[in-house]
mmCIF file of C-alpha atoms in Angstrom:
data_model
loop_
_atom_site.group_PDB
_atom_site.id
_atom_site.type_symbol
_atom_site.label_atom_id
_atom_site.label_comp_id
_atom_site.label_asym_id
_atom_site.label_seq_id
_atom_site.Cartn_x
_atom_site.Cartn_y
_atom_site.Cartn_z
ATOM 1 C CA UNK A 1 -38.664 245.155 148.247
ATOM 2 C CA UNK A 2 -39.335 244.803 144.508
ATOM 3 C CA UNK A 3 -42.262 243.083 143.385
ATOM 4 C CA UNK A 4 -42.401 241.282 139.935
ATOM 5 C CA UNK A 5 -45.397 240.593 138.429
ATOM 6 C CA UNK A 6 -44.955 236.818 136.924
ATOM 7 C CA UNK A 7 -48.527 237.009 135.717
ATOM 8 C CA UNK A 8 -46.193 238.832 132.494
ATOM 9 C CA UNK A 9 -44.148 236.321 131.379
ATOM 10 C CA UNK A 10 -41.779 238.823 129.943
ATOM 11 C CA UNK A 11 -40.821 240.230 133.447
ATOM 12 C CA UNK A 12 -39.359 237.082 134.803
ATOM 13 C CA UNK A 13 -35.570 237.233 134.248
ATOM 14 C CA UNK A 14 -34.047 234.293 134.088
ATOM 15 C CA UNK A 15 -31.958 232.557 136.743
ATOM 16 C CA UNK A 16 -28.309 232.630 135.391
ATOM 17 C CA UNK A 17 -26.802 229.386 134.463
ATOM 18 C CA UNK A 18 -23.813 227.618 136.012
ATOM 19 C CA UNK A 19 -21.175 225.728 134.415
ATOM 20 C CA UNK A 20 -19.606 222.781 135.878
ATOM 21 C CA UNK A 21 -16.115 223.512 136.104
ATOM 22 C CA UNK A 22 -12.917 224.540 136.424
ATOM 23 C CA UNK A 23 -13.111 223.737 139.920
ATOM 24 C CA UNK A 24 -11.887 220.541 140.317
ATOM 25 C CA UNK A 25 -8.578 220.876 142.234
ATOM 26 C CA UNK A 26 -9.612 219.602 145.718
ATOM 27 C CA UNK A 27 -10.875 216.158 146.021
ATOM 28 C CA UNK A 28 -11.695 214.933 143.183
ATOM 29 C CA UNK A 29 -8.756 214.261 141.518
ATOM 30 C CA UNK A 30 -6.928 211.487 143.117
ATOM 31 C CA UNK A 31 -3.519 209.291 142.788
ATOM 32 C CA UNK A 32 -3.041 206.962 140.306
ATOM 33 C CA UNK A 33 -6.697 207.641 138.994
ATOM 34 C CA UNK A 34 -5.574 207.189 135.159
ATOM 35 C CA UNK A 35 -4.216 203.335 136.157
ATOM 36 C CA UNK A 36 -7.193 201.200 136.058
ATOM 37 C CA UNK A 37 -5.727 197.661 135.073
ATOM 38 C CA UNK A 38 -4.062 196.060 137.990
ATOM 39 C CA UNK A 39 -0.263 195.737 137.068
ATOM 40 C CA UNK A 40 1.079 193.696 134.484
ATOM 41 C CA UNK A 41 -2.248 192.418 133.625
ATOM 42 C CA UNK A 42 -1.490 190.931 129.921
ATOM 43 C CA UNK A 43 -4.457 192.804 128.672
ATOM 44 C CA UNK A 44 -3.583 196.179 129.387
ATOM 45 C CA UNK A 45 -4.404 199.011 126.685
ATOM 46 C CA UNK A 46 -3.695 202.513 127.283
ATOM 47 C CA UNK A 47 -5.774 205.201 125.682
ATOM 48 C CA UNK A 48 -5.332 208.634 125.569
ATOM 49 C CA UNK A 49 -6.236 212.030 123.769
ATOM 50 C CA UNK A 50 -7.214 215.475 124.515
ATOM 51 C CA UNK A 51 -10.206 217.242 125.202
ATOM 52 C CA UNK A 52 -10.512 220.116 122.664
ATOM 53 C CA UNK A 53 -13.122 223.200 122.572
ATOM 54 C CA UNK A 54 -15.231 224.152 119.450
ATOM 55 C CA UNK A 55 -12.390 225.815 117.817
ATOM 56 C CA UNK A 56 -9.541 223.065 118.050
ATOM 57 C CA UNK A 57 -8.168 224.187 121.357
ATOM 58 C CA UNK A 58 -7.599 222.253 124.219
ATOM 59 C CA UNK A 59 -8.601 222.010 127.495
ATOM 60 C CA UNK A 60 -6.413 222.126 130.188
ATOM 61 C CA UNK A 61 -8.816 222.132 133.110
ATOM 62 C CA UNK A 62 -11.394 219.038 131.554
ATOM 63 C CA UNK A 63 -12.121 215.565 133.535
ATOM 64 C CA UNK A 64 -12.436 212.388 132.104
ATOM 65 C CA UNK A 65 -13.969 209.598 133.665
ATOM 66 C CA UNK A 66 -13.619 206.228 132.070
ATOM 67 C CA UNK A 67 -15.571 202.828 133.081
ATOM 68 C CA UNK A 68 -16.134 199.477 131.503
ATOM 69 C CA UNK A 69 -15.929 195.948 131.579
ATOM 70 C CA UNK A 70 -13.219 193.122 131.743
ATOM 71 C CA UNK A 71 -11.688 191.348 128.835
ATOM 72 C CA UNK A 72 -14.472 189.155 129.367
ATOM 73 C CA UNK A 73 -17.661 191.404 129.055
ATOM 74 C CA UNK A 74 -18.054 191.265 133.039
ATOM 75 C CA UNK A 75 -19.070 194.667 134.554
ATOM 76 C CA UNK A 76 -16.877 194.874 137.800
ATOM 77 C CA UNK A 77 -18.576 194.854 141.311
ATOM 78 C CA UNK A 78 -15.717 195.185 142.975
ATOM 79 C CA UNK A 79 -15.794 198.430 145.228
ATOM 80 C CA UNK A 80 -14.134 201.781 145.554
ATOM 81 C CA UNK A 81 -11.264 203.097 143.090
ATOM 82 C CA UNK A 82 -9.038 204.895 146.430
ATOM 83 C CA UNK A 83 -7.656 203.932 149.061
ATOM 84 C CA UNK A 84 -7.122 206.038 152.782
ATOM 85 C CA UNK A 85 -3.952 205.339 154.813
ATOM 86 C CA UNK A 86 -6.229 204.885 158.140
ATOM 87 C CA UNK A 87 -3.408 206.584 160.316
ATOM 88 C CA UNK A 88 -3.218 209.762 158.120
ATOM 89 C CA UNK A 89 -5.780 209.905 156.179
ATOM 90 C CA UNK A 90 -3.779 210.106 153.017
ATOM 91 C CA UNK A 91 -4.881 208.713 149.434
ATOM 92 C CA UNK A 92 -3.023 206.108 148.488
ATOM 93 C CA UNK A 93 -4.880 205.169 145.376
ATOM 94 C CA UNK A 94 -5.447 201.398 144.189
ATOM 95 C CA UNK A 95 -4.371 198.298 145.300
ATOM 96 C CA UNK A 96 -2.776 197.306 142.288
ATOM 97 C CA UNK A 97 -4.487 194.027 141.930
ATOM 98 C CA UNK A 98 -8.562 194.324 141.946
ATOM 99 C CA UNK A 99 -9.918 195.909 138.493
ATOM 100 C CA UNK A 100 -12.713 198.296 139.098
ATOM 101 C CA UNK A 101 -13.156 199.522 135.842
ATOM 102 C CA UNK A 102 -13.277 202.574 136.294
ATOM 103 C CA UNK A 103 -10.673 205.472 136.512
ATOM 104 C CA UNK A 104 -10.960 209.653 136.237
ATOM 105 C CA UNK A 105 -8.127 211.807 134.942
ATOM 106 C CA UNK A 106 -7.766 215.390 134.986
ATOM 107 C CA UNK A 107 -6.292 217.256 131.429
ATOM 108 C CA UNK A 108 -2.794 218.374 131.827
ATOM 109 C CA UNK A 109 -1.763 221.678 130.784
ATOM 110 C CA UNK A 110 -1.722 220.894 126.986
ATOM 111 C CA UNK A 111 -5.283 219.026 127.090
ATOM 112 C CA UNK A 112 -4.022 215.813 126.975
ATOM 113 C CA UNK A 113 -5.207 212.763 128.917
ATOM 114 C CA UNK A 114 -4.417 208.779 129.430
ATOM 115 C CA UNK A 115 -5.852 205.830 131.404
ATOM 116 C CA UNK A 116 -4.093 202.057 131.180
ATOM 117 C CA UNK A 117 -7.258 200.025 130.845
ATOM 118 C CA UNK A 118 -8.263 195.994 130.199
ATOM 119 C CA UNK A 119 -9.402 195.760 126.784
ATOM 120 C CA UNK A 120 -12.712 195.468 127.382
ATOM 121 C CA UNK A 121 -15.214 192.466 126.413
ATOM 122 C CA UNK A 122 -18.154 192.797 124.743
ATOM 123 C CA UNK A 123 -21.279 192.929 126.003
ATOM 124 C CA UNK A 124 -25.256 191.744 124.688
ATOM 125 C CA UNK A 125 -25.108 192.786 121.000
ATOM 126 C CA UNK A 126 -22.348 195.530 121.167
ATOM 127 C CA UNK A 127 -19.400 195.846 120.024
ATOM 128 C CA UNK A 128 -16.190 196.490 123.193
ATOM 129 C CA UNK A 129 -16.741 199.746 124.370
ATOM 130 C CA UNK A 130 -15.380 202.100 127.002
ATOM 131 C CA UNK A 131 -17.888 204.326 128.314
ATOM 132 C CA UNK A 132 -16.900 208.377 129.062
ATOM 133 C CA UNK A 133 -18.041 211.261 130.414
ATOM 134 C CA UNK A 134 -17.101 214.451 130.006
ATOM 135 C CA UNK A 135 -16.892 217.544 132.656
ATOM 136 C CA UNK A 136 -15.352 220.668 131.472
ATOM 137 C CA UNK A 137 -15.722 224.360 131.550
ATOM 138 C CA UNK A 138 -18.600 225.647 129.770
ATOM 139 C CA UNK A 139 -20.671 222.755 129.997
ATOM 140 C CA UNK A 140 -23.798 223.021 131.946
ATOM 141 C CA UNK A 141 -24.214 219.115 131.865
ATOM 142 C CA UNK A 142 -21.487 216.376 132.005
ATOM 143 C CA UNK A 143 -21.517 214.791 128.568
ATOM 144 C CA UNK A 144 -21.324 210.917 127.786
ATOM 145 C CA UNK A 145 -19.595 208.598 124.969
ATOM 146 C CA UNK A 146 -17.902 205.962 123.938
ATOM 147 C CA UNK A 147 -14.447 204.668 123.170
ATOM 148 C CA UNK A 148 -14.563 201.796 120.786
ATOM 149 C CA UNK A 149 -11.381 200.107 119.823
ATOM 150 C CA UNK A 150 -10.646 199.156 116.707
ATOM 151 C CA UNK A 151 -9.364 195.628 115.698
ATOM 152 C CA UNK A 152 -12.896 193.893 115.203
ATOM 153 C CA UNK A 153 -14.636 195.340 112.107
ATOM 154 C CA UNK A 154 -17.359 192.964 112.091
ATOM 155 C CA UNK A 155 -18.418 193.655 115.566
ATOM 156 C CA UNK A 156 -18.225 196.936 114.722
ATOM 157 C CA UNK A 157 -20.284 196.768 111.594
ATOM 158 C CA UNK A 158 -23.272 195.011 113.674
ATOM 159 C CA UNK A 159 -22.953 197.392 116.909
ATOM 160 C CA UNK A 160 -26.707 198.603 117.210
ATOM 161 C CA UNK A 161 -25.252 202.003 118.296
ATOM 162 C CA UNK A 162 -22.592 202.300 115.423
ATOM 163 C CA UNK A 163 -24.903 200.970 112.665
ATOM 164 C CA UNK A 164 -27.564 204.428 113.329
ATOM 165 C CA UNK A 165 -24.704 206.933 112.686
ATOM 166 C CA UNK A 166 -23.240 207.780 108.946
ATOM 167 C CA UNK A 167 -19.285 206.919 108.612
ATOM 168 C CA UNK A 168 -17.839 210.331 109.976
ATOM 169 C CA UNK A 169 -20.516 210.482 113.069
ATOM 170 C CA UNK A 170 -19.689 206.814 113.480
ATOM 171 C CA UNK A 171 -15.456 207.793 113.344
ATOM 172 C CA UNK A 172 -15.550 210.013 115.805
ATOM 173 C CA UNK A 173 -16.494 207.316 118.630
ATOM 174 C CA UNK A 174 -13.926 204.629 117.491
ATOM 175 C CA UNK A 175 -10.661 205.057 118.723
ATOM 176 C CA UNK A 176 -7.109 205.061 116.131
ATOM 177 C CA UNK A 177 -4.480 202.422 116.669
ATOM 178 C CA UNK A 178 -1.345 203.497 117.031
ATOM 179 C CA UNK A 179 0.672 200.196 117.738
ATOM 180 C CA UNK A 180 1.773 198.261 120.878
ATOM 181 C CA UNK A 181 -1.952 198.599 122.106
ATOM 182 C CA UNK A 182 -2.179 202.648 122.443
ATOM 183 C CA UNK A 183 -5.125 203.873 121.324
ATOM 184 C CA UNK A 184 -5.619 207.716 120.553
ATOM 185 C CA UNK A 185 -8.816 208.860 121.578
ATOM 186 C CA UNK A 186 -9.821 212.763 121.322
ATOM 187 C CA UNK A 187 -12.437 214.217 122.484
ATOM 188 C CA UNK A 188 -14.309 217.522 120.428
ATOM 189 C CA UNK A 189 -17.110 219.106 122.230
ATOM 190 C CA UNK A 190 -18.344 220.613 119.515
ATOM 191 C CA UNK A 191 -17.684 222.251 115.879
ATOM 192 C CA UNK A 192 -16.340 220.350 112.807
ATOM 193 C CA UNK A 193 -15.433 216.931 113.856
ATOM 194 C CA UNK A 194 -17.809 216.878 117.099
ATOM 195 C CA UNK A 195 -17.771 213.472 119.018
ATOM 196 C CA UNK A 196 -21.459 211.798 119.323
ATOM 197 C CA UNK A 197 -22.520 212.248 123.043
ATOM 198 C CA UNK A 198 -24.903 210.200 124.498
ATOM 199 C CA UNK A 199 -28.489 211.147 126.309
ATOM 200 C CA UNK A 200 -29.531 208.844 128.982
ATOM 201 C CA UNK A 201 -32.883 208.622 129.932
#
């Protein structure tokens, strides 16, 4: 048995660190997890992007989890995202009809994600906003944002959030219009172009 002497500061070794992925395959990932509006709601936006690594490259084992309110600023309280078929146990995903607000999608093979939202309402002095986090390989910690969509400069302008950052911290959080209410969204962990993340405490 080897004794260390932690009285020495210098002959602790530290305890190596853990990342929190890629091992999402089983369970977590679920059907019909990027289709959080109930269908044919009028005020569905889809959003999309990719997850990319310090040097440009994407991510083709990242989750993104996506919550926020309805078209009218109301946070959702309705529960549960899946749904079990109670004979086999399958997932048969949502119902269709009750908005949750909240959805998780898994990076396909190029990086690239999507979720068909409600355009969300705003909420206290914010501007609309789609909350994110972040899991991916490398990270020791889940990291959070935001997705704001464009179309509302004012509300923009006088976000308390927004209104701290300079205009190319502040661009990487709002979302580009691309017509017919797609919004392209990507995410940059870090290096030139790095999204703001959030720290809750």
């Amino acid at each position: 048995m080897t004794k260390i002497d932690t009285s020495r500061p210098e002959a602790v070794l530290p305890t190596p660190s853990h990342t929190v992925g890629p091992f999402y395959g089983y369970a977590l990932p679920f059907r019909g997890g990027e289709d959080i509006a109930p269908l044919g709601h009028p005020d569905t936006v889809t959003v999309h992007g990719y997850v990319l690594d310090g040097e440009g490259n994407p991510l083709p084992d990242a989750f993104v989890e996506l919550w926020g309110a309805d078209p009218d600023g109301n946070v959702s309280t309705t529960d549960g995202s899946m749904r079990r078929d109670p004979a086999s146990g399958e997932h048969l995903g949502r119902n269709g009809v009750e908005f949750t607000g909240w959805g998780r999608i898994q990076t396909d093979a190029d990086g690239h994600w999507y979720a068909r939202t409600l355009r969300p309402g705003a909420r206290g002095h914010s501007a609309p906003y789609i909350s994110v986090c972040v899991f991916a390989r490398g990270l020791l910690v889940h990291l959070f944002t935001r997705v704001y969509l464009p179309g509302d400069e004012a509300a923009l302008t006088a976000d308390p959030l927004l209104a701290r950052l300079d205009q190319a911290r502040r661009d990487t959080l709002i979302a580009r219009d691309e017509g017919n209410s797609t919004y392209r969204f990507d995410i940059r962990l870090q290096g030139e172009g790095e999204t703001v993340f959030l720290e809750f405490q």
